[in-house]
XYZ file of C-alpha atoms in Angstrom:
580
model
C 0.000 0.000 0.000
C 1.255 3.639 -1.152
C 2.070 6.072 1.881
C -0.708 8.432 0.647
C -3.204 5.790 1.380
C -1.224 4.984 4.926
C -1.284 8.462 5.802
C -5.197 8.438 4.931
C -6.217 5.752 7.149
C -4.066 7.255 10.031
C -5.726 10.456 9.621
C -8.849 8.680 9.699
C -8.052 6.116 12.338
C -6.988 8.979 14.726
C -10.014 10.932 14.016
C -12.229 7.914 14.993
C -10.304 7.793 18.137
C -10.794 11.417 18.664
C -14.051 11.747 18.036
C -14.585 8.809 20.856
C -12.993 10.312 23.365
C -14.667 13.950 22.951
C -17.958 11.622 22.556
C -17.094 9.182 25.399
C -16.099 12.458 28.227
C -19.117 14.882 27.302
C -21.848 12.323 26.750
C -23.385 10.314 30.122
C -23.883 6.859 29.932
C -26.453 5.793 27.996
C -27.494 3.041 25.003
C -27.032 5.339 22.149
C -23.717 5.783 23.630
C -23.385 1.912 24.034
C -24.168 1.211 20.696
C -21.492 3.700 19.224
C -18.548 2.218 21.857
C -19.655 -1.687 20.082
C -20.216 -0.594 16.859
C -16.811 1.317 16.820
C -15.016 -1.498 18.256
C -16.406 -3.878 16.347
C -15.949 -2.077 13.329
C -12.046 -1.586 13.999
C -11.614 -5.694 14.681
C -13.350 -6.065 11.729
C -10.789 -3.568 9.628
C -7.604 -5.365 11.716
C -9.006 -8.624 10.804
C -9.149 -8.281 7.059
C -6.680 -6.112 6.629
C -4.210 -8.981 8.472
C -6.129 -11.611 5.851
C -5.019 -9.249 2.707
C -1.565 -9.301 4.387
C -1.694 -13.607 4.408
C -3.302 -13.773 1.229
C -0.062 -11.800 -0.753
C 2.376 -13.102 1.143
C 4.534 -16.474 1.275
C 6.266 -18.757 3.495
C 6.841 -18.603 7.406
C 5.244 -14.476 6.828
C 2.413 -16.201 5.424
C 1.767 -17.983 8.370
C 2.649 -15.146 10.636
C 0.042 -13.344 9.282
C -2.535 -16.103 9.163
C -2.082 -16.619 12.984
C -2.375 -12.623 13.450
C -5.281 -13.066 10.972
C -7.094 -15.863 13.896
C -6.206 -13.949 16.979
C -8.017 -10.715 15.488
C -10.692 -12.630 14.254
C -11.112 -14.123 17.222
C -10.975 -11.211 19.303
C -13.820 -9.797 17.002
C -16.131 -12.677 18.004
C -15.839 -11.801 21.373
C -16.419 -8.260 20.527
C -19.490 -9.308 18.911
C -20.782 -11.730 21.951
C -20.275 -8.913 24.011
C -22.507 -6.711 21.778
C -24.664 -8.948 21.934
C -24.765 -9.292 25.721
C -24.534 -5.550 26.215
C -27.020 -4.473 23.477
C -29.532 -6.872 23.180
C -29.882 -9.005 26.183
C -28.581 -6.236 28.427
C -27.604 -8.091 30.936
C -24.975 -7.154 33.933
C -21.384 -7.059 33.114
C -20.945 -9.726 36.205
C -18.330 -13.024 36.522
C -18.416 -15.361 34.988
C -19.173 -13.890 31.620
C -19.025 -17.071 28.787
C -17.151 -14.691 26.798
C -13.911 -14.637 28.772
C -12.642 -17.557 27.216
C -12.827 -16.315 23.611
C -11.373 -12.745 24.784
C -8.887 -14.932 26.594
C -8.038 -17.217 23.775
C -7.360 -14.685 20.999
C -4.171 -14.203 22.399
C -2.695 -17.088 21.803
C -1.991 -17.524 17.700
C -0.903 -14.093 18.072
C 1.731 -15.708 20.664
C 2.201 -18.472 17.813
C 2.931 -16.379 15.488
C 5.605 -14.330 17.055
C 7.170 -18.354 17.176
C 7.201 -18.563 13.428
C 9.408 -15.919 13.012
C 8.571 -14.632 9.913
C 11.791 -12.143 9.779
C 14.069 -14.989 8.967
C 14.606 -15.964 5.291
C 12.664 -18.295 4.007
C 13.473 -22.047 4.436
C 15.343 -21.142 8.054
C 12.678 -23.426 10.178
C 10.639 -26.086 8.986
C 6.773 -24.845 9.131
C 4.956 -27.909 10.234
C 7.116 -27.899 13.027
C 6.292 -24.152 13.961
C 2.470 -25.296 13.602
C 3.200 -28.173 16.060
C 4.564 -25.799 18.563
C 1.321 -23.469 17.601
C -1.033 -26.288 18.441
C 1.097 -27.372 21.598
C 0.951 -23.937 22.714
C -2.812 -23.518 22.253
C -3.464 -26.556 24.267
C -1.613 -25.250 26.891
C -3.101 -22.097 27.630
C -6.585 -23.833 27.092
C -5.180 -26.430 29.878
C -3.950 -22.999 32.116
C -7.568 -21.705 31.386
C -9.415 -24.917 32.134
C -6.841 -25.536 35.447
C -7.261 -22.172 37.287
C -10.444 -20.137 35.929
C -13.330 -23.104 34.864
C -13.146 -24.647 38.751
C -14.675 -21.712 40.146
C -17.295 -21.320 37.034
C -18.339 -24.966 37.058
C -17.085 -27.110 39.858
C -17.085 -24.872 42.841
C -19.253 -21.791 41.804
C -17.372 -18.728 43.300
C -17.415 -15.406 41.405
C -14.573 -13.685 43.219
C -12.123 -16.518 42.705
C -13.457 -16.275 39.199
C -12.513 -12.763 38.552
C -9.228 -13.004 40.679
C -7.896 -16.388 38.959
C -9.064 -14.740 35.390
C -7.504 -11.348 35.620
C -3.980 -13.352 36.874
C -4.516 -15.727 33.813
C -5.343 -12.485 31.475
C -1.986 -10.401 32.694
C 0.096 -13.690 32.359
C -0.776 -14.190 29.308
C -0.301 -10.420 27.668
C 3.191 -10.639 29.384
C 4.339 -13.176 27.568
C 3.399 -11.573 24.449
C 4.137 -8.282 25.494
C 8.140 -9.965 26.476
C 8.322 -12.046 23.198
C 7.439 -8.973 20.935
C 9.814 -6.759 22.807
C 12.520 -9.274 22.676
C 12.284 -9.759 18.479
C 11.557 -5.766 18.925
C 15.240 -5.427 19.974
C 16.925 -7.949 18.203
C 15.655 -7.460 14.813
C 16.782 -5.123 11.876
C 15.469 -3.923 8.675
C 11.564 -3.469 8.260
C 10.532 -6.124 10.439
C 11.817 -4.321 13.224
C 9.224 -1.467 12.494
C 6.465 -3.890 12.406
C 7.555 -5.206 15.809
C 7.976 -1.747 17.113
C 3.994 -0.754 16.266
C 3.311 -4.542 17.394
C 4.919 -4.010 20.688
C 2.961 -0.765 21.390
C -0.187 -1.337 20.242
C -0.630 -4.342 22.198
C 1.125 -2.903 25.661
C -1.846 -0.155 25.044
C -3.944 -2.874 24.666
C -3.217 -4.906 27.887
C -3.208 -1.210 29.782
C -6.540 -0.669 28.918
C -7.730 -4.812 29.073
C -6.302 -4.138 32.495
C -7.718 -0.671 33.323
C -11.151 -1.850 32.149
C -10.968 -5.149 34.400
C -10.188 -2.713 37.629
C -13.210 -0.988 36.789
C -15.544 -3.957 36.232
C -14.382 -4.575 39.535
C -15.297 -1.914 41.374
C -18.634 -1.367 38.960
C -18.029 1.389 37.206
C -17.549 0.834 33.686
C -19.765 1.154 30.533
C -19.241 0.411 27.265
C -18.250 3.350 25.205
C -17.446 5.561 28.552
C -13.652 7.151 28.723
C -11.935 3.657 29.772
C -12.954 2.317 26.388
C -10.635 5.522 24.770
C -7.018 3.637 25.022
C -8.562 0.829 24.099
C -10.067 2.026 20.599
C -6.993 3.227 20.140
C -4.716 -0.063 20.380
C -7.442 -1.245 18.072
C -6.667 1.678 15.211
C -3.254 1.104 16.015
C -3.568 -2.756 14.732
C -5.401 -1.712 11.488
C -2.724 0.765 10.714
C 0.153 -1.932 11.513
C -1.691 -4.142 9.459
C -1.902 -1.780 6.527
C 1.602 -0.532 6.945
C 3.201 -3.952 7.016
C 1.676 -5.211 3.186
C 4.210 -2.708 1.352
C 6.937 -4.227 3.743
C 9.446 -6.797 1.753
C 8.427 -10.372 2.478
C 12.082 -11.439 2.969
C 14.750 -10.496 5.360
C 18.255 -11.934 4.488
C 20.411 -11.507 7.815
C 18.372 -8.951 9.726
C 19.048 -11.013 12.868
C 21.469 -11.000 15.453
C 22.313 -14.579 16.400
C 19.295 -16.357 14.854
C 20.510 -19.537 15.253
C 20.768 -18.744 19.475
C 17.080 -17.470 18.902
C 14.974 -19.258 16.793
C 15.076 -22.499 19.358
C 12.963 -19.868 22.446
C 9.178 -21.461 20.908
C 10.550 -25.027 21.103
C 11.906 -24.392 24.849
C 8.532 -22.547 25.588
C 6.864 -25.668 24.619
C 8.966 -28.209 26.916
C 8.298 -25.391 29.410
C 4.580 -26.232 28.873
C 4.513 -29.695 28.757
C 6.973 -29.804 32.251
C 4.432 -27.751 33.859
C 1.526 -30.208 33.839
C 2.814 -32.581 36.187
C 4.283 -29.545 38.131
C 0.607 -28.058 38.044
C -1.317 -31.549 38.902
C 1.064 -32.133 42.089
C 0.398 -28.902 43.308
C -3.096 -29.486 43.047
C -2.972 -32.238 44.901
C -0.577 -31.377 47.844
C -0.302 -27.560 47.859
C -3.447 -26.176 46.815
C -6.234 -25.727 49.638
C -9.401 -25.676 47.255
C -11.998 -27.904 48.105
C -11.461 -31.789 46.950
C -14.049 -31.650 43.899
C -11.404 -28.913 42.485
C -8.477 -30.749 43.091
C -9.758 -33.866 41.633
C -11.015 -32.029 38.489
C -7.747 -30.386 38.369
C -5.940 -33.797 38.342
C -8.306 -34.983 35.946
C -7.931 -31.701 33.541
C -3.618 -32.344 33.775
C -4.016 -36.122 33.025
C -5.679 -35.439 29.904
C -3.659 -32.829 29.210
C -0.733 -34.730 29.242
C -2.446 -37.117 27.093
C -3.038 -34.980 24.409
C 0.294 -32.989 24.882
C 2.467 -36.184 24.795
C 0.625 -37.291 21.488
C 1.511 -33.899 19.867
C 5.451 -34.006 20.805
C 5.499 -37.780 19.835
C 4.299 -36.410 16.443
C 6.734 -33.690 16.606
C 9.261 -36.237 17.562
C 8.507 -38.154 14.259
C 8.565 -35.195 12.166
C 11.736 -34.270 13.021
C 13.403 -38.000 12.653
C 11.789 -37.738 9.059
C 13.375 -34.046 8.722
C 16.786 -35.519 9.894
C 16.721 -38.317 8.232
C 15.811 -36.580 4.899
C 18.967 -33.787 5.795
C 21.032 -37.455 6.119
C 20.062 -38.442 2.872
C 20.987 -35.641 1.103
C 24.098 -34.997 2.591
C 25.072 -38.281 1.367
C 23.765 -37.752 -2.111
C 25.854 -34.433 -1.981
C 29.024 -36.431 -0.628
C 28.490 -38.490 -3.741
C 28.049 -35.564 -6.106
C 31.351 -33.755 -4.662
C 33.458 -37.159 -4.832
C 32.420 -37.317 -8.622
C 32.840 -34.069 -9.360
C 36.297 -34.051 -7.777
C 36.873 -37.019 -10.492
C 36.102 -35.145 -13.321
C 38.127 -32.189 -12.142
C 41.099 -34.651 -11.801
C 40.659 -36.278 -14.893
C 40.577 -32.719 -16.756
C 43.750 -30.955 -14.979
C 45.283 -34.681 -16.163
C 43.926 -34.176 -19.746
C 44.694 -30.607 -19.676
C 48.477 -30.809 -18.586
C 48.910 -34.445 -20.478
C 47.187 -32.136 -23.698
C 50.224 -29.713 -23.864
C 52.963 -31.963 -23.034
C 51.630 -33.906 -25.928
C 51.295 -31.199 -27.969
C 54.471 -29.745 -27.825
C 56.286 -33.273 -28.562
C 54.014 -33.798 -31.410
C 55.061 -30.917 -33.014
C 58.704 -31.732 -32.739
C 58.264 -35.317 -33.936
C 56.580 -33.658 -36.970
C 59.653 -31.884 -38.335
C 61.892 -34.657 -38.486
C 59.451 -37.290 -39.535
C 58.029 -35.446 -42.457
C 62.085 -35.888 -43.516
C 62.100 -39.665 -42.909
C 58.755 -39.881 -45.281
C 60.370 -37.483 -48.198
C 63.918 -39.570 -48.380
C 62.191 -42.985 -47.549
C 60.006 -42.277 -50.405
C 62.340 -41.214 -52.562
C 64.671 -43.709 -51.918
C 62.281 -46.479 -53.032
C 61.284 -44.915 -55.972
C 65.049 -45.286 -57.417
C 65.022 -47.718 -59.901
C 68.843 -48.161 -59.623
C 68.711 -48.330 -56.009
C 69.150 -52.941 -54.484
C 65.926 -54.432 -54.345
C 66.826 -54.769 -50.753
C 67.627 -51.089 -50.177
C 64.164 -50.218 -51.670
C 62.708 -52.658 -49.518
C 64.007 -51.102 -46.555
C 62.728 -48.010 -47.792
C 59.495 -49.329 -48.135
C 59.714 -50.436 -44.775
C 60.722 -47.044 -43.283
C 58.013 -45.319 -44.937
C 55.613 -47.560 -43.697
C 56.505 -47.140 -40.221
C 56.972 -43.179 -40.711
C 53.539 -43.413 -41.642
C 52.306 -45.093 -38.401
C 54.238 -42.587 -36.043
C 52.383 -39.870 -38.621
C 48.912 -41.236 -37.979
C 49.831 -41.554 -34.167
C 51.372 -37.735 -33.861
C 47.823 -37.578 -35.816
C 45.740 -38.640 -32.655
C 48.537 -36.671 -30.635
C 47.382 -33.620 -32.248
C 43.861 -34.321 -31.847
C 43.534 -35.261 -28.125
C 45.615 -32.036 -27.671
C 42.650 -30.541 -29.308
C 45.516 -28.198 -31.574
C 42.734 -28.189 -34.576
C 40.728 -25.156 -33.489
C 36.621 -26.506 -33.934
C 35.004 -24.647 -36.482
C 31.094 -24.659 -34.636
C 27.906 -24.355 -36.559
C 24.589 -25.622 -36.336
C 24.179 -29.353 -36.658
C 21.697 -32.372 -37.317
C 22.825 -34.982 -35.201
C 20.951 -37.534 -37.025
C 22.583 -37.050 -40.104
C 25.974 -37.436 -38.596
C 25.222 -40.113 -36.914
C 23.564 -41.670 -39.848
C 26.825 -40.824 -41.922
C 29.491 -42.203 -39.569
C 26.897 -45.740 -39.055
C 27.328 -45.575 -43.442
C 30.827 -45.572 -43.268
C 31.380 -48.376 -40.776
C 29.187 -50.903 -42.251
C 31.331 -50.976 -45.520
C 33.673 -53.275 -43.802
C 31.177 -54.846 -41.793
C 31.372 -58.124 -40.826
C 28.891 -61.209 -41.807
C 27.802 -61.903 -37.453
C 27.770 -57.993 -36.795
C 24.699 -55.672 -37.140
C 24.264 -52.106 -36.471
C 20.547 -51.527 -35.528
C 19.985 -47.648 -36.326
C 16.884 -46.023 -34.456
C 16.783 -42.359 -34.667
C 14.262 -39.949 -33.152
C 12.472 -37.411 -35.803
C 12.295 -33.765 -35.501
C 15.810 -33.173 -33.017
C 16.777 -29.887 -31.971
C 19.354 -28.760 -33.429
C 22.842 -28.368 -31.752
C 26.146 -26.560 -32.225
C 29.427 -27.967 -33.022
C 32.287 -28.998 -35.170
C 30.786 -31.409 -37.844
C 34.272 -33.147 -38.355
C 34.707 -33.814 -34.544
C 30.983 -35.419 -33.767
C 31.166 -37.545 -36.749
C 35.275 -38.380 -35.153
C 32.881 -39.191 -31.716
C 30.263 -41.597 -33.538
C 32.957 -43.201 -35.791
C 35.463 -43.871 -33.417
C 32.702 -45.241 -30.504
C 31.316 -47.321 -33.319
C 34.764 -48.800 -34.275
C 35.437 -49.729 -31.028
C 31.862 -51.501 -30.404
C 32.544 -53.340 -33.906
C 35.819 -54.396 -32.311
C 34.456 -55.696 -29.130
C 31.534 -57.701 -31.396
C 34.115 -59.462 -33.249
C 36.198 -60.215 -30.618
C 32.505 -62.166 -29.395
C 32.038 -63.963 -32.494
C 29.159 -61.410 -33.802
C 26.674 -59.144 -31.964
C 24.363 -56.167 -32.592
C 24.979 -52.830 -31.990
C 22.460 -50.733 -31.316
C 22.599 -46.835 -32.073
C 19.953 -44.489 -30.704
C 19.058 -40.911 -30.876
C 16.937 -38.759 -28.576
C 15.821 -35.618 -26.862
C 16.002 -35.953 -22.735
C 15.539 -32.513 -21.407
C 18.035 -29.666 -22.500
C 20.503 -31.957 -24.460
C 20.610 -34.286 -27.692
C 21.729 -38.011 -26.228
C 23.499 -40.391 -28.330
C 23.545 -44.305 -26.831
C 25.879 -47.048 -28.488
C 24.870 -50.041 -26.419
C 26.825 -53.273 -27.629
C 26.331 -57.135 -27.082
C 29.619 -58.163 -27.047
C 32.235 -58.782 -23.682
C 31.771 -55.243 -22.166
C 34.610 -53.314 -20.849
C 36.980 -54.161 -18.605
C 37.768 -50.842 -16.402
C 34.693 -48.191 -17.110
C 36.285 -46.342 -14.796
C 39.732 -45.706 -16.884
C 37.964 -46.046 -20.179
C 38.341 -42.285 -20.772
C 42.155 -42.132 -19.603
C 45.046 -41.155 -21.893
C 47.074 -44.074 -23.314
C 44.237 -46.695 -21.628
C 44.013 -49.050 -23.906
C 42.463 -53.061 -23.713
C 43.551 -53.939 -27.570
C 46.786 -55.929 -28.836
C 50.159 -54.115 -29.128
C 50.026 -52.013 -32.285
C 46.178 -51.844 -32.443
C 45.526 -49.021 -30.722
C 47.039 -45.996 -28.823
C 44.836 -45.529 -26.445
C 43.941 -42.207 -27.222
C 40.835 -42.475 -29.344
C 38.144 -42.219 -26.072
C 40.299 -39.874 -24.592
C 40.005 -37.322 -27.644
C 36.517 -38.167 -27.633
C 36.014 -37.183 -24.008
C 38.067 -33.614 -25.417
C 35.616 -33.654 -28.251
C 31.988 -33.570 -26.282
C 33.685 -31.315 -23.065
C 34.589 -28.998 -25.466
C 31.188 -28.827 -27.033
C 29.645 -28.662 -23.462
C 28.068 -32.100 -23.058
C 29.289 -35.160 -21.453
C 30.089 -38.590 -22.456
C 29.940 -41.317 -20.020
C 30.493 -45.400 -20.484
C 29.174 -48.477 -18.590
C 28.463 -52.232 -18.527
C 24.985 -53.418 -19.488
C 23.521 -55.885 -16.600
C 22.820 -57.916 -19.732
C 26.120 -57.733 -21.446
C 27.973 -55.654 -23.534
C 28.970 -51.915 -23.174
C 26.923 -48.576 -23.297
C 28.349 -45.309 -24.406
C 26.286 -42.159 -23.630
C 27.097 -38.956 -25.398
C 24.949 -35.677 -24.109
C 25.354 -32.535 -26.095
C 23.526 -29.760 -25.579
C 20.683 -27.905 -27.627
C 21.774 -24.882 -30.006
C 20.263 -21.919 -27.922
C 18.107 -19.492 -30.318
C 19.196 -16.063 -30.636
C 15.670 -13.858 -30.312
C 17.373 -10.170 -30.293
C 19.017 -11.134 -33.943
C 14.943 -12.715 -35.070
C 13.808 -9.559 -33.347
C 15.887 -7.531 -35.409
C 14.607 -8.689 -38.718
């Protein structure tokens, strides 16, 4: 809400209040002055109450619930506003003890007392909320036990009006303390715009319990009326809570570190509930040994703190397993994030090993490539001499041969060093895939199949065309290796969509692998001597990091091997479509 509109409902507020009090010391009693005190009242509750809802119904989190609880204390108090009305106006009876409606003007305390528990200035998250309802609901009990304990004896049991009123208004002051001391303390501690709200929290209901108390004094001695000057302070804790309430909806919902040790804090509702449970057995042997009202009240009070403790004990053993379920959930993902960090650490390994490996490699690669393009040129030209021994250009032939194999290895040097700078563009994966499957089945066995299955309509991705189709040919090669190594097999190759990324799966029939954890590592290599360098996976694993998707290799519980190649979707570019 804008300040203009604050500043109007102040203005008005205060001029309600105003006009009461001129009203309330020139007017005698009377019912026309009655019915404006009720009406006035009830009118204000009414504004606190919904104004509090409006507050719950935009807000989220623990300040939802603070204001919900706010929402049931004023709403509550209203009721009792309007039972009173009702009693004063209608049936216009005596304002004598016991008056039915104590208990609701008694009870409306307590969410408010519940809601200072939730704590709505921490950030959100800080304390579980089913937890803070627990304590709400243990809380509520209690001071219904309290009320039932010390006041409903002397309405029901043993009928005695001035116990009544004495045991009520000691119940009533207890009670607004505790408020009163919890407000204060948050009041205090607190910074940022919460402590504002606290501040007009704090004095609106000390007014409030001034004028409960001023008006009880006067019931006492028999001279209060509805609407008369006593009612003045307390119309105007009631404007005060509308304002407050109106105030706090433009106030931010979150409050990152605006406590002082919130940790050392937020633990007071719990202890105020053990506090509450302690006291029943506390409260039932003092009613039994130290209390001198007659036996039918003692016995009704043991009764009343057996059942309480009933009740009581059933809400903390639910407490009790909503907090195991809470730890035990915290447990679980601790260990899950264990996991993630120890895997994690793993790939960070394995890339400072590529990473330094990549440039060591590098730089001997190009200083093998100097002298060995010199060994090819002579070798080649040595053999093509027709005057040279048959034997020398054998030789030749020889060397050349073997120049040519260090060539194609300082070839997969070069290219797990990742020297060739990727040349990225948009990309079907399909037809790559599709392309490198076309080339490998020219030398395909007779007991080896490749079973193709792609998935229509892919997003497109971005990459180096030469380098994917390196990926797929290289992962198929070594799958057709493995099959014929079993005797035959299928491979199966498979292309889909799964979230934000393109997958690729080559999942094999034949032997599986042998170390999936070292598959990926440079110079790892399962083949005969001169088959392989052990390099190919490895400058795969370059390949898809590079292009910001992962590749990752396992054993199928069936057999064989499964590679998994993730690369992510080509992100659109909406200012350039924009543009045109």
């Amino acid at each position: 809400m804008d300040n203009s509109r604050i500043r109007w409902w102040v203005l008005s507020s205060s001029l309600m209040v105003l006009a009461h009090a001129v009203i309330s010391f020139t007017l005698p009693e009377s019912t026309g002055l009655k019915a404006f005190g009720n009406i006035l009242q009830s009118a204000l509750l009414l504004a606190a109450t919904l104004a509090m809802w409006e507050n719950a119904r935009v807000s989220r989190a623990n300040v939802r619930a603070f204001w919900w609880m706010m929402t049931a204390g004023c709403g509550l108090w209203f009721a009792a506003q309007l039972l009173w009305t009702y009693r004063d106006m209608f049936l216009r009876q005596e304002l004598l003890d016991p008056y039915l409606g104590d208990v609701w003007f008694f009870l409306h305390v307590v969410p408010m007392i519940a809601a200072l528990g939730l704590q709505p200035h921490l950030p959100h998250g800080h304390r579980p909320l089913r937890l803070g309802y627990l304590e709400f609901v243990l809380l509520m009990l209690w001071w219904v036990y309290l009320y039932l304990f010390f006041v409903v004896p002397w309405q029901y049991v043993s009928y005695s009006s001035e116990l009544y009123g004495y045991s009520y208004n000691i119940l009533d002051v207890a009670e607004k303390l505790v408020f009163v001391v919890g407000v204060g303390i948050l009041w205090v501690k607190v910074r940022g715009p919460w402590k504002r709200i606290y501040a007009h929290l704090f004095g609106a209901f000390f007014l409030y319990m001034l004028s409960s108390q001023l008006i009880n004094w006067e019931l006492d001695v028999g001279h209060y009326y509805t609407g008369g000057r006593f009612d003045v302070p307390l119309v105007a804790s009631m404007a005060w809570f509308v304002i407050l309430a109106l105030w706090a909806r433009g106030a931010p919902q979150s409050a990152e570190a605006e406590v002082k040790g919130a940790a050392r804090h937020e633990i007071w509702p719990s202890r105020l509930a053990m506090i509450a449970i302690l006291s029943i057995p506390g409260l039932a042997l003092w009613a039994l040994y130290g209390s001198s009202a007659p036996e039918k009240v003692r016995d009704y009070r043991v009764l009343v703190s057996l059942g309480a403790m009933f009740v009581l004990g059933a809400i903390v053993f639910l407490k009790q397993y909503l907090l195991d379920r809470e730890l035990l959930a915290l447990l679980h993902a601790s260990e899950e994030s264990v996991e993630n960090l120890k895997s994690l650490q793993k790939q960070l390994v394995h890339s400072e090993k590529m990473a330094a490996l990549g440039q060591l490699v590098a730089g001997a690669a190009h200083e093998i490539n100097n002298p060995l393009t010199a060994v090819l040129g002579y070798s080649e030209m040595l053999a093509a001499q027709e005057d040279a021994p048959a034997e020398a250009r054998g030789l030749a032939g020889k060397i050349h041969s073997q120049g040519r194999r260090i060539k194609t290895l300082v070839s997969d040097l070069l290219s797990f060093a990742k020297q060739s700078p990727a040349e990225k563009m948009r990309l079907d994966i399909n037809s790559i895939v599709t392309k490198a499957v076309q080339l490998r089945e020219l030398n395909l066995g007779g007991n080896i199949r490749i079973d193709l299955k792609t998935e229509g309509g892919l997003p497109i991705v971005r990459g180096d065309a030469n380098q994917i189709l390196q990926v797929c040919f290289h992962i198929v090669g070594n799958a057709m290796d493995a099959l014929q190594e079993a005797g035959g097999g299928v491979l199966l190759v498979r292309t889909k969509r799964e979230g934000p990324n393109v997958v690729l799966e080559f999942a094999d029939t034949g032997p599986g692998l042998a170390e999936p954890s070292r598959i990926f590592d440079p110079f790892y290599s399962t083949k005969a001597l001169g088959k392989g360098t052990g390099l190919g996976l490895s400058a795969c694993y370059g390949i898809v990091q590079e292009h910001g998707g992962q590749i990752f290799a396992w054993n199928r519980p069936e057999g064989g091997a499964t590679f998994r190649v993730e690369l992510p979707i080509a992100q659109t570019e909406p200012a350039v479509v924009a543009a045109r």
